[in-house]
Amino acid sequence: MNGRSSGDKTDQSRGVQSGLLLESSVIRLLERLSVSAKGRIRGTMQGKRRSRSLGSSLEFADFRPYVPGDDIRRIDWNVYGRSGRAFVRQYWDEQELQVHLMVDVSRSMSFDAQARNTGGDGRHAATAVASAGSSGSTSKLYYALQLAACVGYTALAGEDRVSARLFADTAREELPPLRGRGSSRRLFQFLTDAWTASLQAQEGKTATGNDDMSSAFNSPSSLPRRSGQTWLFTDGLYAEGVDRVLSALTGAGQEVVFVHLLSPDELRPDLYGELRLIDSELQTGKDVALGTGVIESYLQALDAHRNEIRTLCGKRGAGYLFVDTGIPLERTIHGVFRASGLLRG
Amino acid sequence: MFFQSLGSLWFALSLPAIALLYMLKRTYIDTPVSSHLLWNRALKEQEANRPWQKLRRSLLLLLQLACALLLVLALMEPGWWRSAAAEGHVVLVVDRSASMTGPAAGKNGEPSGGTKLEAAKSAVLQWLDEQKGDGTAVSIIATGGEPRIAALRERDSSKLKEAVRSLQPAFGENDGTAAVSLADALLREDKEGSVIVVTDRDWTDAASAEQLKLQSPVTLMDIADGGPAEGAAVAAFGVKRDPAKPKTHTAVVTLRNDGKKPALLQTDIYTDGNKSPVGTASVRVQPGEWESVTITDLPEASVYKAQLTKPDERYTADDALYRFTASSAQKHALLVTKGNLFLDKALQLAGISTVIADPASFEPGEKTAQSVDWIVLDGIQSEELQSKAWQDLLAAKPVWRFESAADGDRSRSTAPKNGTVQIADHPVTKYLSFEDIHISRLVQQSNITWGKAVVTYGGVPAVYAGQEGGKPMLLFTFDLHDSDLPLRPEFPVLVMQAADWMGGSAKSQLGEALSGSPKDIDFSPNTASASWMLVESAPGMARYADTMKPNQPEASGGVLASNQTVPDVPGLYRLKELDAQGEVVAERLLAVTADTREFASTGESRLLTLKQAAAADGSSTKQPPDGSPAASGMDVQSADSLIRWIALLLLAVIALEWGVYRRGRAI
């Protein structure tokens, strides 16, 4: 138990403890959705998805002249009756989709505006609480884990295979592939554990995270072994490496969806005065006299950063979803995920 | 702008001190952010790596610096030089007294060739060009016998310049005090206003001008005198008949040396406009002294002129004086009386030669009418003059009648109830008061249509005067024997004025008058119009005589007023009187002189130094503070303290600072 007094935080913690990462209303919503993939899937096990290979589904693909050895049950007797020649009906194979959920657990993700009251004066703390209360903001990590749970649950419900992995400066825990709606509990548990671990890490002030995103994806083991769809949940606050990560994942046969999360504090910073800005990951300080001019240039830099990542995704054929963690989860699923077509139903 | 306390500039060291405090300040509030990534990009130029870069965007610091700067400024007691004449209403008093016709000094002190008045005019024009603000109302007052307003609250520069250019010197008496007083009065209603007196500071009434309690700031625009110290004048001139030699005259000329050194002054005497002098004399005169010299054996003439042989370089208007001899044209009066020695003597004193006639023994003939100009009937009853010769004579000549009731006819005569005297304004009664005069009985008149009662004694008309058929008529309604009037000292004056009224006295010329002054002139009864003609202008005055044509005699209601203004430019004038038919009735000469006091040597006591009366509260005085440029010439400026504005600004900055402090501390 983290012992914080904030009601918001307590709710979150209680939800995590009781395994209620997602509320039941959200789960009911997710049951109507399915994860869509752009290309045809090559899986190993029978699934609900049309595979790139021909197989034994009910969906007709083509006719083929009968050659000895074919299963005579597949001969189309109607055609044989009309033409006298034996043709075999071919059907598309239906295979499962491999969905990889990759959640950034670096320090910047778990950074929370409310944590500022450790260093800020009363005024700042007050505004932070007020803004958090009004917009219902939570930490980006919690939001990312919730989103990952949504996507994972949708995939599991759609009889797709789901694996999950955490990464920070290096690749962290991994959840082996799961299948079937019954496995959703294991997925939720994994994600809840990740949140608890992050809270403990925060209290321990152990800095995790660095400026290079690709450092977590350098080892081949950190990349998915099977082709499929990879969802990257990150705040994208990396000076470099985003391009390399996208490249590596695409190269591993992944259809990448880049979910870019930023908190309201980052999108609309409410800072004034002479401040020493402390990087949550590197713990370095920066003396700044903040005014409207500085805020404006910050917003410009933010826009440039978002555009940069979107452009990289476009180049690599990856999907790009931008999420403001100040917006409630259900609205994000509707307004961002369904609108983009990556979740259907 | 100026600073009264420049030493306070040391306090400006507080400015770098405040900046230093900000540099040393290290109270940045720790604020964790998720990542520096975006901030780094935004803050490339914001990073406060170097001390002074911390200062760059701190509004609070800038405000504090502004506060300190304003305090330092206030300590320095700044003020604003404001041209005293740049605003409000400016009254220019232009001295145009006779002394302004003297030579003006140029830039290097040498004579510039122009007169001081010309220099004054150009100085005023320059002031109008350079110092008059667009909204400045300017009034121009020219000095003179009475101050003349040449322009009143005029804002149009061209009209003002025209008014300045048309100013001409006034040679008569100059009442500068009145002009300055009028200027001050014009400014009484104005908050912003000042008087500028353009003058050579040589005022005859300087002492009384100094007594003025002026409420407005006064500036003297000094016109430097460029004339030499040496000056001379014909101070007095008299001509009289030489009793020893008939047909010759003797002149006495008084010469004055206005210079600083003894000088040999020479004077010439001219007669009747002749170009060559008829006599000359010279005398050595000590500086500031007067000397008289007598010139004898002058031929007989009507006009004499005494003029300095060598023209004065300083003032020329006083270099000549004119004198007229008494007229030789004797008037003759027929005094019809039974014996009245007082009247006879009085008439003779008035220059009238009398022919005494007793009606009982005298019968006028042809010659009588020719030799007599007018008739005095002294208590003669009309019954005694019933003959045709008398009637013709009385009808043809002006008649002065003394009425006397016959012994038997008591009904017409009346005793006055009291001794009150009422005098109407008339040439006959001029200068007379009839005080303490007793008249025992008066003859009441009826149907007097030709004139009006000019003297009333005890409610009864005593003297009638008027004209009948173009002839002057006079009627005294009492017998001189019934009155003590002949014993009074006024009697000869009365008789002389009566004789003048009846048809001329010994006086034939108009004499001498001060330029521009009013003069009583007795026009002949027949005169319908009159005009001034310049015979000769005083030395050096020809330039003014060309531009300043004499005002022609004023007429009121078709009748020439007896009080006329004499021409302005010194010189000799002829007054020509014409009757209704255009015939010349009379021609008389008038010598117009300038005010000689203007030309007397300048003593320090005559130099004008006007000052504004100290204001009661002391705050509204607009004189420059000590140590500032002297209030002379055109450089005068007045100072406005700026401390009030600075205090206001300081409060505004402090209010702003409070606002900034509450909102946040950076721009």
PDB file of N, CA, C and O in Angstrom, chain A residues 108 111 116 119-120 237-239 266 271 274-280 284 286-292 294 297-298 302 305 308, chain B residues 22 25-43 46-48 54 57-58 663-667:
ATOM      1  N   SER A 108       9.300   8.255 -16.721  1.00  0.00           N
ATOM      2  CA  SER A 108       8.473   9.354 -17.231  1.00  0.00           C
ATOM      3  C   SER A 108       7.029   8.918 -17.400  1.00  0.00           C
ATOM      4  O   SER A 108       6.115   9.731 -17.308  1.00  0.00           O
ATOM      5  N   PHE A 111       5.359   9.021 -14.091  1.00  0.00           N
ATOM      6  CA  PHE A 111       5.366  10.347 -13.472  1.00  0.00           C
ATOM      7  C   PHE A 111       3.946  10.866 -13.394  1.00  0.00           C
ATOM      8  O   PHE A 111       3.144  10.724 -14.308  1.00  0.00           O
ATOM      9  N   ARG A 116       4.305  15.999  -7.669  1.00  0.00           N
ATOM     10  CA  ARG A 116       5.047  17.252  -7.569  1.00  0.00           C
ATOM     11  C   ARG A 116       5.033  17.804  -6.157  1.00  0.00           C
ATOM     12  O   ARG A 116       5.876  18.595  -5.794  1.00  0.00           O
ATOM     13  N   GLY A 119       8.155  18.228  -4.158  1.00  0.00           N
ATOM     14  CA  GLY A 119       9.166  19.296  -4.331  1.00  0.00           C
ATOM     15  C   GLY A 119       8.560  20.671  -4.440  1.00  0.00           C
ATOM     16  O   GLY A 119       9.190  21.660  -4.113  1.00  0.00           O
ATOM     17  N   GLY A 120       7.314  20.748  -4.875  1.00  0.00           N
ATOM     18  CA  GLY A 120       6.737  22.053  -5.144  1.00  0.00           C
ATOM     19  C   GLY A 120       6.219  22.712  -3.886  1.00  0.00           C
ATOM     20  O   GLY A 120       6.110  22.101  -2.836  1.00  0.00           O
ATOM     21  N   LEU A 237       8.724  10.088 -24.997  1.00  0.00           N
ATOM     22  CA  LEU A 237       9.655  11.140 -24.564  1.00  0.00           C
ATOM     23  C   LEU A 237      11.084  10.616 -24.643  1.00  0.00           C
ATOM     24  O   LEU A 237      11.772  10.439 -23.651  1.00  0.00           O
ATOM     25  N   TYR A 238      11.478  10.346 -25.839  1.00  0.00           N
ATOM     26  CA  TYR A 238      12.845   9.872 -26.075  1.00  0.00           C
ATOM     27  C   TYR A 238      13.484  10.797 -27.085  1.00  0.00           C
ATOM     28  O   TYR A 238      12.853  11.190 -28.068  1.00  0.00           O
ATOM     29  N   ALA A 239      14.723  11.105 -26.813  1.00  0.00           N
ATOM     30  CA  ALA A 239      15.405  11.999 -27.733  1.00  0.00           C
ATOM     31  C   ALA A 239      15.702  11.271 -29.041  1.00  0.00           C
ATOM     32  O   ALA A 239      15.725  11.875 -30.096  1.00  0.00           O
ATOM     33  N   GLU A 266       1.592  17.633 -19.429  1.00  0.00           N
ATOM     34  CA  GLU A 266       2.576  17.802 -20.501  1.00  0.00           C
ATOM     35  C   GLU A 266       1.981  18.542 -21.680  1.00  0.00           C
ATOM     36  O   GLU A 266       2.664  19.295 -22.367  1.00  0.00           O
ATOM     37  N   LEU A 271       2.594  26.077 -15.404  1.00  0.00           N
ATOM     38  CA  LEU A 271       3.776  26.433 -14.619  1.00  0.00           C
ATOM     39  C   LEU A 271       4.086  27.905 -14.800  1.00  0.00           C
ATOM     40  O   LEU A 271       4.001  28.437 -15.911  1.00  0.00           O
ATOM     41  N   GLU A 274       9.862  31.266 -11.388  1.00  0.00           N
ATOM     42  CA  GLU A 274      11.235  30.782 -11.523  1.00  0.00           C
ATOM     43  C   GLU A 274      11.315  29.397 -10.920  1.00  0.00           C
ATOM     44  O   GLU A 274      11.159  29.222  -9.715  1.00  0.00           O
ATOM     45  N   LEU A 275      11.544  28.431 -11.758  1.00  0.00           N
ATOM     46  CA  LEU A 275      11.458  27.044 -11.315  1.00  0.00           C
ATOM     47  C   LEU A 275      12.730  26.297 -11.686  1.00  0.00           C
ATOM     48  O   LEU A 275      13.404  26.620 -12.657  1.00  0.00           O
ATOM     49  N   ARG A 276      13.010  25.304 -10.858  1.00  0.00           N
ATOM     50  CA  ARG A 276      14.058  24.344 -11.224  1.00  0.00           C
ATOM     51  C   ARG A 276      13.323  23.078 -11.663  1.00  0.00           C
ATOM     52  O   ARG A 276      12.725  22.372 -10.844  1.00  0.00           O
ATOM     53  N   LEU A 277      13.335  22.849 -12.948  1.00  0.00           N
ATOM     54  CA  LEU A 277      12.616  21.698 -13.496  1.00  0.00           C
ATOM     55  C   LEU A 277      13.509  20.473 -13.350  1.00  0.00           C
ATOM     56  O   LEU A 277      14.660  20.478 -13.789  1.00  0.00           O
ATOM     57  N   ILE A 278      12.985  19.429 -12.703  1.00  0.00           N
ATOM     58  CA  ILE A 278      13.792  18.226 -12.452  1.00  0.00           C
ATOM     59  C   ILE A 278      13.260  17.093 -13.312  1.00  0.00           C
ATOM     60  O   ILE A 278      12.073  16.756 -13.274  1.00  0.00           O
ATOM     61  N   ASP A 279      14.160  16.555 -14.078  1.00  0.00           N
ATOM     62  CA  ASP A 279      13.798  15.448 -14.963  1.00  0.00           C
ATOM     63  C   ASP A 279      13.508  14.226 -14.106  1.00  0.00           C
ATOM     64  O   ASP A 279      14.329  13.813 -13.281  1.00  0.00           O
ATOM     65  N   SER A 280      12.340  13.622 -14.303  1.00  0.00           N
ATOM     66  CA  SER A 280      11.968  12.482 -13.455  1.00  0.00           C
ATOM     67  C   SER A 280      12.833  11.264 -13.741  1.00  0.00           C
ATOM     68  O   SER A 280      12.984  10.395 -12.893  1.00  0.00           O
ATOM     69  N   THR A 284      18.074  15.330 -13.318  1.00  0.00           N
ATOM     70  CA  THR A 284      18.851  16.559 -13.513  1.00  0.00           C
ATOM     71  C   THR A 284      17.907  17.757 -13.391  1.00  0.00           C
ATOM     72  O   THR A 284      16.720  17.667 -13.680  1.00  0.00           O
ATOM     73  N   LYS A 286      16.984  21.989 -13.988  1.00  0.00           N
ATOM     74  CA  LYS A 286      17.100  23.036 -15.011  1.00  0.00           C
ATOM     75  C   LYS A 286      16.422  24.286 -14.454  1.00  0.00           C
ATOM     76  O   LYS A 286      15.239  24.259 -14.102  1.00  0.00           O
ATOM     77  N   ASP A 287      17.227  25.378 -14.357  1.00  0.00           N
ATOM     78  CA  ASP A 287      16.664  26.623 -13.807  1.00  0.00           C
ATOM     79  C   ASP A 287      15.993  27.402 -14.924  1.00  0.00           C
ATOM     80  O   ASP A 287      16.626  27.780 -15.898  1.00  0.00           O
ATOM     81  N   VAL A 288      14.736  27.651 -14.722  1.00  0.00           N
ATOM     82  CA  VAL A 288      13.977  28.336 -15.768  1.00  0.00           C
ATOM     83  C   VAL A 288      13.115  29.425 -15.138  1.00  0.00           C
ATOM     84  O   VAL A 288      12.490  29.213 -14.113  1.00  0.00           O
ATOM     85  N   ALA A 289      13.154  30.591 -15.779  1.00  0.00           N
ATOM     86  CA  ALA A 289      12.180  31.632 -15.421  1.00  0.00           C
ATOM     87  C   ALA A 289      11.047  31.495 -16.415  1.00  0.00           C
ATOM     88  O   ALA A 289      11.187  31.811 -17.587  1.00  0.00           O
ATOM     89  N   LEU A 290       9.931  30.970 -15.935  1.00  0.00           N
ATOM     90  CA  LEU A 290       8.847  30.610 -16.850  1.00  0.00           C
ATOM     91  C   LEU A 290       7.896  31.773 -17.044  1.00  0.00           C
ATOM     92  O   LEU A 290       7.489  32.430 -16.099  1.00  0.00           O
ATOM     93  N   GLY A 291       7.571  31.975 -18.287  1.00  0.00           N
ATOM     94  CA  GLY A 291       6.576  32.981 -18.604  1.00  0.00           C
ATOM     95  C   GLY A 291       5.776  32.490 -19.788  1.00  0.00           C
ATOM     96  O   GLY A 291       5.970  31.365 -20.259  1.00  0.00           O
ATOM     97  N   THR A 292       4.897  33.336 -20.243  1.00  0.00           N
ATOM     98  CA  THR A 292       4.053  32.909 -21.356  1.00  0.00           C
ATOM     99  C   THR A 292       4.893  32.603 -22.600  1.00  0.00           C
ATOM    100  O   THR A 292       4.550  31.718 -23.380  1.00  0.00           O
ATOM    101  N   VAL A 294       7.881  31.329 -22.737  1.00  0.00           N
ATOM    102  CA  VAL A 294       8.501  30.007 -22.627  1.00  0.00           C
ATOM    103  C   VAL A 294       7.452  28.921 -22.860  1.00  0.00           C
ATOM    104  O   VAL A 294       7.692  27.930 -23.561  1.00  0.00           O
ATOM    105  N   SER A 297       6.811  28.496 -26.495  1.00  0.00           N
ATOM    106  CA  SER A 297       7.830  27.748 -27.231  1.00  0.00           C
ATOM    107  C   SER A 297       7.796  26.278 -26.834  1.00  0.00           C
ATOM    108  O   SER A 297       8.097  25.396 -27.647  1.00  0.00           O
ATOM    109  N   TYR A 298       7.395  25.978 -25.584  1.00  0.00           N
ATOM    110  CA  TYR A 298       7.257  24.587 -25.170  1.00  0.00           C
ATOM    111  C   TYR A 298       6.166  23.900 -25.985  1.00  0.00           C
ATOM    112  O   TYR A 298       6.340  22.781 -26.484  1.00  0.00           O
ATOM    113  N   LEU A 302       6.412  20.735 -28.381  1.00  0.00           N
ATOM    114  CA  LEU A 302       5.553  19.563 -28.202  1.00  0.00           C
ATOM    115  C   LEU A 302       4.898  19.169 -29.524  1.00  0.00           C
ATOM    116  O   LEU A 302       4.905  17.996 -29.921  1.00  0.00           O
ATOM    117  N   HIS A 305       7.350  17.627 -31.770  1.00  0.00           N
ATOM    118  CA  HIS A 305       7.678  16.272 -31.345  1.00  0.00           C
ATOM    119  C   HIS A 305       6.600  15.284 -31.793  1.00  0.00           C
ATOM    120  O   HIS A 305       6.906  14.204 -32.328  1.00  0.00           O
ATOM    121  N   GLU A 308       6.762  14.730 -35.434  1.00  0.00           N
ATOM    122  CA  GLU A 308       7.930  13.932 -35.810  1.00  0.00           C
ATOM    123  C   GLU A 308       7.606  12.438 -35.681  1.00  0.00           C
ATOM    124  O   GLU A 308       7.884  11.635 -36.593  1.00  0.00           O
TER     125      GLU A 308
ATOM    126  N   TYR B  22      19.490  40.305  -7.911  1.00  0.00           N
ATOM    127  CA  TYR B  22      18.771  39.320  -8.726  1.00  0.00           C
ATOM    128  C   TYR B  22      19.719  38.259  -9.255  1.00  0.00           C
ATOM    129  O   TYR B  22      19.354  37.104  -9.416  1.00  0.00           O
ATOM    130  N   LYS B  25      20.557  35.803  -6.594  1.00  0.00           N
ATOM    131  CA  LYS B  25      19.393  35.091  -6.080  1.00  0.00           C
ATOM    132  C   LYS B  25      19.373  33.651  -6.608  1.00  0.00           C
ATOM    133  O   LYS B  25      19.578  33.400  -7.774  1.00  0.00           O
ATOM    134  N   ARG B  26      19.126  32.694  -5.716  1.00  0.00           N
ATOM    135  CA  ARG B  26      19.057  31.301  -6.161  1.00  0.00           C
ATOM    136  C   ARG B  26      17.851  30.634  -5.543  1.00  0.00           C
ATOM    137  O   ARG B  26      17.948  29.617  -4.891  1.00  0.00           O
ATOM    138  N   THR B  27      16.738  31.144  -5.735  1.00  0.00           N
ATOM    139  CA  THR B  27      15.556  30.557  -5.125  1.00  0.00           C
ATOM    140  C   THR B  27      14.665  30.006  -6.211  1.00  0.00           C
ATOM    141  O   THR B  27      13.536  30.428  -6.374  1.00  0.00           O
ATOM    142  N   TYR B  28      15.250  29.068  -6.959  1.00  0.00           N
ATOM    143  CA  TYR B  28      14.408  28.411  -7.951  1.00  0.00           C
ATOM    144  C   TYR B  28      13.637  27.294  -7.264  1.00  0.00           C
ATOM    145  O   TYR B  28      14.197  26.529  -6.489  1.00  0.00           O
ATOM    146  N   ILE B  29      12.364  27.209  -7.535  1.00  0.00           N
ATOM    147  CA  ILE B  29      11.526  26.210  -6.862  1.00  0.00           C
ATOM    148  C   ILE B  29      11.653  24.894  -7.604  1.00  0.00           C
ATOM    149  O   ILE B  29      11.500  24.845  -8.837  1.00  0.00           O
ATOM    150  N   ASP B  30      11.939  23.851  -6.840  1.00  0.00           N
ATOM    151  CA  ASP B  30      12.081  22.534  -7.464  1.00  0.00           C
ATOM    152  C   ASP B  30      10.734  22.069  -7.980  1.00  0.00           C
ATOM    153  O   ASP B  30       9.756  22.024  -7.239  1.00  0.00           O
ATOM    154  N   THR B  31      10.688  21.765  -9.238  1.00  0.00           N
ATOM    155  CA  THR B  31       9.448  21.291  -9.834  1.00  0.00           C
ATOM    156  C   THR B  31       9.777  20.096 -10.721  1.00  0.00           C
ATOM    157  O   THR B  31      10.403  20.272 -11.772  1.00  0.00           O
ATOM    158  N   PRO B  32       9.391  18.908 -10.318  1.00  0.00           N
ATOM    159  CA  PRO B  32       9.686  17.756 -11.175  1.00  0.00           C
ATOM    160  C   PRO B  32       8.793  17.753 -12.410  1.00  0.00           C
ATOM    161  O   PRO B  32       7.623  18.123 -12.337  1.00  0.00           O
ATOM    162  N   VAL B  33       9.385  17.414 -13.515  1.00  0.00           N
ATOM    163  CA  VAL B  33       8.599  17.225 -14.733  1.00  0.00           C
ATOM    164  C   VAL B  33       8.928  15.840 -15.271  1.00  0.00           C
ATOM    165  O   VAL B  33       9.941  15.244 -14.901  1.00  0.00           O
ATOM    166  N   SER B  34       8.086  15.336 -16.124  1.00  0.00           N
ATOM    167  CA  SER B  34       8.269  13.975 -16.589  1.00  0.00           C
ATOM    168  C   SER B  34       9.576  13.837 -17.355  1.00  0.00           C
ATOM    169  O   SER B  34      10.311  12.881 -17.184  1.00  0.00           O
ATOM    170  N   SER B  35       9.857  14.798 -18.178  1.00  0.00           N
ATOM    171  CA  SER B  35      11.083  14.693 -18.967  1.00  0.00           C
ATOM    172  C   SER B  35      11.551  16.071 -19.370  1.00  0.00           C
ATOM    173  O   SER B  35      10.750  16.990 -19.517  1.00  0.00           O
ATOM    174  N   HIS B  36      12.839  16.197 -19.527  1.00  0.00           N
ATOM    175  CA  HIS B  36      13.402  17.470 -19.990  1.00  0.00           C
ATOM    176  C   HIS B  36      13.360  17.599 -21.493  1.00  0.00           C
ATOM    177  O   HIS B  36      13.689  18.650 -22.017  1.00  0.00           O
ATOM    178  N   LEU B  37      12.965  16.506 -22.131  1.00  0.00           N
ATOM    179  CA  LEU B  37      13.116  16.464 -23.580  1.00  0.00           C
ATOM    180  C   LEU B  37      12.510  17.687 -24.261  1.00  0.00           C
ATOM    181  O   LEU B  37      13.184  18.415 -24.986  1.00  0.00           O
ATOM    182  N   LEU B  38      11.253  17.921 -23.979  1.00  0.00           N
ATOM    183  CA  LEU B  38      10.578  19.023 -24.648  1.00  0.00           C
ATOM    184  C   LEU B  38      11.050  20.365 -24.097  1.00  0.00           C
ATOM    185  O   LEU B  38      11.179  21.339 -24.830  1.00  0.00           O
ATOM    186  N   TRP B  39      11.302  20.388 -22.785  1.00  0.00           N
ATOM    187  CA  TRP B  39      11.766  21.647 -22.190  1.00  0.00           C
ATOM    188  C   TRP B  39      13.101  22.046 -22.771  1.00  0.00           C
ATOM    189  O   TRP B  39      13.341  23.224 -23.024  1.00  0.00           O
ATOM    190  N   ASN B  40      13.953  21.070 -22.999  1.00  0.00           N
ATOM    191  CA  ASN B  40      15.255  21.399 -23.581  1.00  0.00           C
ATOM    192  C   ASN B  40      15.089  22.105 -24.912  1.00  0.00           C
ATOM    193  O   ASN B  40      15.798  23.058 -25.227  1.00  0.00           O
ATOM    194  N   ARG B  41      14.146  21.576 -25.678  1.00  0.00           N
ATOM    195  CA  ARG B  41      13.949  22.190 -26.990  1.00  0.00           C
ATOM    196  C   ARG B  41      13.370  23.597 -26.837  1.00  0.00           C
ATOM    197  O   ARG B  41      13.715  24.498 -27.593  1.00  0.00           O
ATOM    198  N   ALA B  42      12.466  23.734 -25.877  1.00  0.00           N
ATOM    199  CA  ALA B  42      11.818  25.043 -25.722  1.00  0.00           C
ATOM    200  C   ALA B  42      12.751  26.075 -25.108  1.00  0.00           C
ATOM    201  O   ALA B  42      12.604  27.267 -25.342  1.00  0.00           O
ATOM    202  N   LEU B  43      13.702  25.585 -24.342  1.00  0.00           N
ATOM    203  CA  LEU B  43      14.480  26.516 -23.517  1.00  0.00           C
ATOM    204  C   LEU B  43      15.885  26.737 -24.036  1.00  0.00           C
ATOM    205  O   LEU B  43      16.751  27.122 -23.286  1.00  0.00           O
ATOM    206  N   GLN B  46      16.586  29.997 -23.269  1.00  0.00           N
ATOM    207  CA  GLN B  46      16.117  30.428 -21.956  1.00  0.00           C
ATOM    208  C   GLN B  46      17.073  30.036 -20.848  1.00  0.00           C
ATOM    209  O   GLN B  46      16.990  30.549 -19.749  1.00  0.00           O
ATOM    210  N   GLU B  47      17.968  29.127 -21.153  1.00  0.00           N
ATOM    211  CA  GLU B  47      18.751  28.563 -20.069  1.00  0.00           C
ATOM    212  C   GLU B  47      19.560  29.629 -19.370  1.00  0.00           C
ATOM    213  O   GLU B  47      20.279  30.396 -19.986  1.00  0.00           O
ATOM    214  N   ALA B  48      19.386  29.661 -18.093  1.00  0.00           N
ATOM    215  CA  ALA B  48      20.032  30.713 -17.316  1.00  0.00           C
ATOM    216  C   ALA B  48      21.410  30.251 -16.898  1.00  0.00           C
ATOM    217  O   ALA B  48      21.709  30.086 -15.724  1.00  0.00           O
ATOM    218  N   LYS B  54      19.809  35.480 -16.369  1.00  0.00           N
ATOM    219  CA  LYS B  54      18.681  35.321 -15.452  1.00  0.00           C
ATOM    220  C   LYS B  54      17.807  36.571 -15.447  1.00  0.00           C
ATOM    221  O   LYS B  54      16.634  36.517 -15.152  1.00  0.00           O
ATOM    222  N   ARG B  57      14.358  38.065 -18.447  1.00  0.00           N
ATOM    223  CA  ARG B  57      12.903  38.050 -18.593  1.00  0.00           C
ATOM    224  C   ARG B  57      12.180  38.314 -17.279  1.00  0.00           C
ATOM    225  O   ARG B  57      11.034  37.963 -17.133  1.00  0.00           O
ATOM    226  N   SER B  58      12.876  38.873 -16.361  1.00  0.00           N
ATOM    227  CA  SER B  58      12.220  39.062 -15.071  1.00  0.00           C
ATOM    228  C   SER B  58      11.527  40.407 -15.031  1.00  0.00           C
ATOM    229  O   SER B  58      12.158  41.451 -14.894  1.00  0.00           O
ATOM    230  N   ARG B 663       0.729  37.600  -9.805  1.00  0.00           N
ATOM    231  CA  ARG B 663       0.453  36.752 -10.954  1.00  0.00           C
ATOM    232  C   ARG B 663       1.581  35.756 -11.194  1.00  0.00           C
ATOM    233  O   ARG B 663       1.370  34.624 -11.588  1.00  0.00           O
ATOM    234  N   GLY B 664       2.780  36.188 -10.946  1.00  0.00           N
ATOM    235  CA  GLY B 664       3.932  35.372 -11.274  1.00  0.00           C
ATOM    236  C   GLY B 664       5.055  36.305 -11.578  1.00  0.00           C
ATOM    237  O   GLY B 664       4.838  37.487 -11.766  1.00  0.00           O
ATOM    238  N   ARG B 665       6.253  35.815 -11.627  1.00  0.00           N
ATOM    239  CA  ARG B 665       7.345  36.759 -11.617  1.00  0.00           C
ATOM    240  C   ARG B 665       8.084  36.892 -12.939  1.00  0.00           C
ATOM    241  O   ARG B 665       9.057  37.595 -13.036  1.00  0.00           O
ATOM    242  N   ALA B 666       7.633  36.193 -13.924  1.00  0.00           N
ATOM    243  CA  ALA B 666       8.347  36.291 -15.190  1.00  0.00           C
ATOM    244  C   ALA B 666       7.418  36.850 -16.256  1.00  0.00           C
ATOM    245  O   ALA B 666       6.215  36.915 -16.077  1.00  0.00           O
ATOM    246  N   ILE B 667       8.031  37.249 -17.303  1.00  0.00           N
ATOM    247  CA  ILE B 667       7.233  37.801 -18.395  1.00  0.00           C
ATOM    248  C   ILE B 667       6.491  36.653 -19.082  1.00  0.00           C
ATOM    249  O   ILE B 667       7.075  35.617 -19.352  1.00  0.00           O
TER     250      ILE B 667
END
